[in-house]
């Protein structure tokens, strides 16, 4: 029996060594990931508290004596506060319209049976293959004819249309996982279709709606291409377009540029922190049965 005991001890040692090696590799990968993602953000924020000359000469040193001149300049000289408001209005409006229309469309696709349902799904998946650049010219012509260029609606409507397919498919995939018995119980209680969507399916599908909202907000908030074409007027210019102006007009003021980038990232981080717990649940559960 002794050799058996020794063999078991050897096997345990091999498993421990493998576990230690795997853990070490995991920490190495996570460390490399943090250096390539987290550190650049820290570098930007750190340099935003330096004057432009220190950013050039001491860009990797800590801002032990922080200065706030860049932040006051950002709000006074380039009016970044107005661009903040413009971005929040347009991105927030896009998210609201996408969640409303995509939620209703997803409810129909996931809970109703009709002849063209499979063809409609195929059409939705096919539209995901169409690049956004291919629709710029016709969309711009429509906006000109309707006098919506350089208005909030001139960016909200195209971005809403561009994000509807993705949002509909994700939410529909999640809604198909909701038990049929819950829908039948709502019918027995006297709920109509609208009440059932508002009181049953929307609350239950909050993880999917949260996942869609963060992705739509990020895509809308960071959409520089559409902002430069559809809303290039200063009064409605979003913050990403303002960053482009800073890089061209104040190209040598690296402290101001770092400050503008840091201020641009803040709303995204705040939104993500509030709904991050719903994102993974919404995407994974919607992908399993969608």
XYZ file of C-alpha atoms in Angstrom:
290
model
C 0.000 0.000 0.000
C 2.943 2.340 0.519
C 3.708 2.797 -3.201
C 0.083 3.779 -3.776
C 0.349 6.443 -1.092
C 3.522 7.780 -2.672
C 1.863 7.902 -6.085
C -1.087 9.838 -4.697
C 1.296 12.266 -3.024
C 3.145 12.721 -6.324
C -0.087 13.366 -8.194
C -1.129 15.994 -5.663
C 2.245 17.697 -5.982
C 1.934 17.797 -9.780
C -1.573 19.279 -9.539
C -0.330 21.902 -7.058
C 2.547 22.820 -9.354
C 0.204 23.103 -12.314
C -2.175 25.241 -10.291
C 0.656 27.500 -9.185
C 1.918 27.815 -12.764
C -1.575 28.636 -14.039
C -2.104 31.203 -11.300
C 1.236 32.815 -12.066
C 0.433 33.055 -15.772
C -2.969 34.533 -14.954
C -1.414 37.268 -12.817
C 1.148 38.001 -15.520
C -1.609 38.428 -18.120
C -3.699 40.605 -15.786
C -0.680 42.757 -14.983
C 0.089 43.228 -18.677
C -3.565 44.086 -19.296
C -3.559 46.696 -16.517
C -0.404 48.286 -17.909
C -1.992 48.650 -21.344
C -5.425 49.867 -20.213
C -5.446 51.259 -16.695
C -2.080 52.984 -16.770
C -2.859 55.159 -19.847
C -5.934 56.488 -18.041
C -3.844 57.234 -14.959
C -1.229 58.887 -17.186
C -3.850 61.178 -18.724
C -5.342 62.203 -15.371
C -1.909 62.699 -13.827
C -0.734 64.954 -16.678
C -3.923 66.986 -16.542
C -2.620 68.459 -13.275
C 0.595 69.688 -14.898
C 1.432 72.688 -17.046
C 2.200 72.028 -20.691
C 5.991 72.270 -20.273
C 5.992 69.653 -17.500
C 3.887 67.328 -19.632
C 6.546 67.526 -22.335
C 9.605 67.240 -20.078
C 8.283 65.146 -17.158
C 5.352 63.260 -18.602
C 5.950 60.087 -16.550
C 6.543 61.789 -13.204
C 3.839 62.132 -10.563
C 2.081 65.468 -10.219
C 3.200 66.012 -6.621
C 2.322 69.719 -6.871
C -0.919 69.649 -8.895
C -2.147 72.747 -10.703
C -5.746 73.315 -11.768
C -5.165 75.903 -14.466
C -5.980 73.387 -17.178
C -9.423 72.697 -15.725
C -10.296 76.379 -15.360
C -9.084 76.966 -18.926
C -11.185 74.071 -20.209
C -14.374 75.593 -18.840
C -13.550 79.259 -19.469
C -11.706 79.354 -22.791
C -13.026 76.375 -24.760
C -16.439 76.150 -23.012
C -16.250 72.427 -22.392
C -19.324 72.621 -20.137
C -21.569 73.413 -23.127
C -20.130 70.479 -25.047
C -20.790 68.284 -22.013
C -24.449 69.269 -22.056
C -24.705 68.706 -25.806
C -23.197 65.229 -25.536
C -25.416 64.220 -22.629
C -28.555 65.472 -24.410
C -27.783 63.702 -27.677
C -26.366 60.493 -26.201
C -29.038 60.333 -23.516
C -31.788 60.952 -26.067
C -30.377 58.234 -28.296
C -30.356 55.749 -25.421
C -33.959 56.540 -24.457
C -35.315 56.161 -27.990
C -33.308 53.001 -28.633
C -34.526 51.364 -25.419
C -38.149 52.301 -26.162
C -38.336 51.172 -29.785
C -35.982 48.214 -29.425
C -37.800 47.049 -26.297
C -41.171 47.055 -28.063
C -39.735 45.350 -31.141
C -37.991 42.751 -29.008
C -41.211 42.056 -27.118
C -43.039 41.333 -30.380
C -40.233 39.150 -31.765
C -39.794 37.134 -28.595
C -43.409 36.591 -27.527
C -45.396 36.460 -30.797
C -45.419 33.856 -33.558
C -46.011 34.979 -37.159
C -45.022 33.815 -40.640
C -42.325 36.380 -41.412
C -40.601 36.069 -38.048
C -37.638 33.995 -39.266
C -37.207 36.226 -42.325
C -37.315 39.309 -40.104
C -34.582 37.898 -37.884
C -32.472 37.187 -40.967
C -33.011 40.743 -42.167
C -31.946 42.157 -38.800
C -28.772 40.096 -38.772
C -28.044 41.150 -42.357
C -28.282 44.846 -41.471
C -25.476 44.385 -38.964
C -23.147 43.772 -41.919
C -23.864 47.181 -43.491
C -21.092 49.665 -42.565
C -22.203 52.985 -41.134
C -20.105 54.875 -43.700
C -22.297 53.524 -46.509
C -25.357 55.353 -45.156
C -23.785 58.749 -44.502
C -24.678 60.392 -47.829
C -28.399 59.447 -47.945
C -28.820 60.234 -44.249
C -27.165 63.623 -44.697
C -29.440 64.427 -47.656
C -32.512 63.537 -45.585
C -31.328 65.747 -42.728
C -30.753 68.650 -45.107
C -34.247 68.327 -46.620
C -35.817 68.198 -43.148
C -33.628 71.065 -41.791
C -32.240 68.891 -39.016
C -28.534 69.449 -39.700
C -26.764 71.140 -36.763
C -29.584 70.317 -34.367
C -29.853 67.789 -31.574
C -32.252 65.695 -33.645
C -29.716 65.642 -36.464
C -27.551 63.304 -34.390
C -30.158 61.608 -32.197
C -32.246 60.179 -35.054
C -29.397 58.672 -37.139
C -27.735 57.172 -34.074
C -31.063 55.762 -32.888
C -31.622 54.086 -36.236
C -28.067 52.783 -36.329
C -28.280 51.119 -32.900
C -31.794 49.662 -33.116
C -30.793 46.351 -34.694
C -28.190 45.482 -32.073
C -30.461 46.521 -29.214
C -33.456 44.602 -30.566
C -31.526 41.356 -30.964
C -29.968 41.524 -27.490
C -33.216 42.363 -25.696
C -35.221 39.821 -27.704
C -32.701 37.125 -26.815
C -33.171 37.892 -23.139
C -36.964 38.117 -23.293
C -37.200 34.627 -24.781
C -35.833 33.274 -21.479
C -38.801 34.658 -19.506
C -41.190 31.913 -18.419
C -44.458 31.558 -20.323
C -46.288 31.064 -17.015
C -45.463 34.637 -16.003
C -47.142 35.954 -19.130
C -50.198 33.773 -18.586
C -50.523 34.931 -14.977
C -50.470 38.560 -16.162
C -53.269 37.807 -18.636
C -55.358 36.252 -15.883
C -54.852 39.383 -13.759
C -56.282 41.503 -16.581
C -53.107 43.033 -18.043
C -53.172 44.156 -21.653
C -50.102 43.971 -23.874
C -48.792 47.423 -22.972
C -49.250 46.858 -19.240
C -47.563 43.489 -19.547
C -44.557 45.067 -21.255
C -44.256 47.896 -18.726
C -44.992 45.958 -15.544
C -43.620 42.494 -16.351
C -41.172 42.288 -19.232
C -39.362 45.574 -18.741
C -38.577 45.035 -15.020
C -37.566 41.407 -15.560
C -35.378 42.354 -18.540
C -33.508 45.147 -16.761
C -30.112 43.407 -17.156
C -30.560 43.346 -20.943
C -31.751 46.950 -21.053
C -28.788 47.999 -18.905
C -26.339 46.178 -21.162
C -27.798 47.790 -24.252
C -27.865 51.238 -22.663
C -24.166 51.274 -21.788
C -23.115 50.099 -25.256
C -25.428 52.535 -27.041
C -24.301 55.391 -24.801
C -20.633 54.604 -25.477
C -21.131 54.330 -29.243
C -23.140 57.547 -29.363
C -20.835 59.428 -26.998
C -17.682 58.444 -28.930
C -19.108 58.837 -32.444
C -16.750 61.476 -33.808
C -17.463 60.732 -37.480
C -21.200 61.484 -37.265
C -20.619 64.482 -34.998
C -18.258 66.141 -37.484
C -20.735 65.700 -40.345
C -24.202 66.154 -38.841
C -23.582 68.624 -35.961
C -20.489 70.663 -36.739
C -21.943 73.927 -35.432
C -20.369 75.194 -32.211
C -23.679 75.607 -30.361
C -24.541 71.903 -30.693
C -21.023 70.469 -30.902
C -20.556 67.370 -28.662
C -17.474 66.849 -26.567
C -15.749 64.423 -28.951
C -15.885 67.049 -31.687
C -14.490 69.576 -29.228
C -11.485 67.304 -28.651
C -10.801 67.430 -32.367
C -10.895 71.235 -32.245
C -8.491 71.301 -29.295
C -5.991 69.108 -31.100
C -6.032 71.467 -34.082
C -6.258 74.876 -32.400
C -4.319 74.181 -29.187
C -2.001 71.465 -30.465
C 0.935 72.571 -28.294
C -1.042 72.793 -25.049
C -0.675 69.166 -23.995
C -1.860 69.871 -20.458
C -5.153 71.216 -21.786
C -5.525 68.251 -24.121
C -4.936 65.809 -21.261
C -7.536 67.643 -19.184
C -10.107 67.538 -21.986
C -9.571 63.799 -22.467
C -9.888 63.180 -18.719
C -13.130 65.165 -18.572
C -14.457 63.245 -21.569
C -13.917 59.874 -19.869
C -15.591 60.827 -16.571
C -19.267 60.501 -17.706
C -18.566 57.103 -19.257
C -17.021 55.805 -16.037
C -19.918 57.127 -13.956
C -22.525 55.478 -16.186
C -20.596 52.203 -16.190
C -20.217 52.120 -12.398
C -23.968 52.470 -11.920
C -25.036 49.635 -14.224
C -21.941 47.432 -14.534
C -23.505 44.641 -12.468
C -26.233 44.176 -15.080
C -23.988 44.035 -18.147
C -22.537 40.527 -17.894
C -25.840 39.007 -16.810
C -27.754 40.675 -19.622
C -25.326 39.669 -22.365
C -24.736 36.076 -21.261
C -28.360 35.145 -20.563
C -29.527 36.792 -23.770
C -26.881 34.970 -25.787
C -27.704 31.502 -24.476
C -31.253 31.182 -25.747
C -31.505 34.110 -28.175
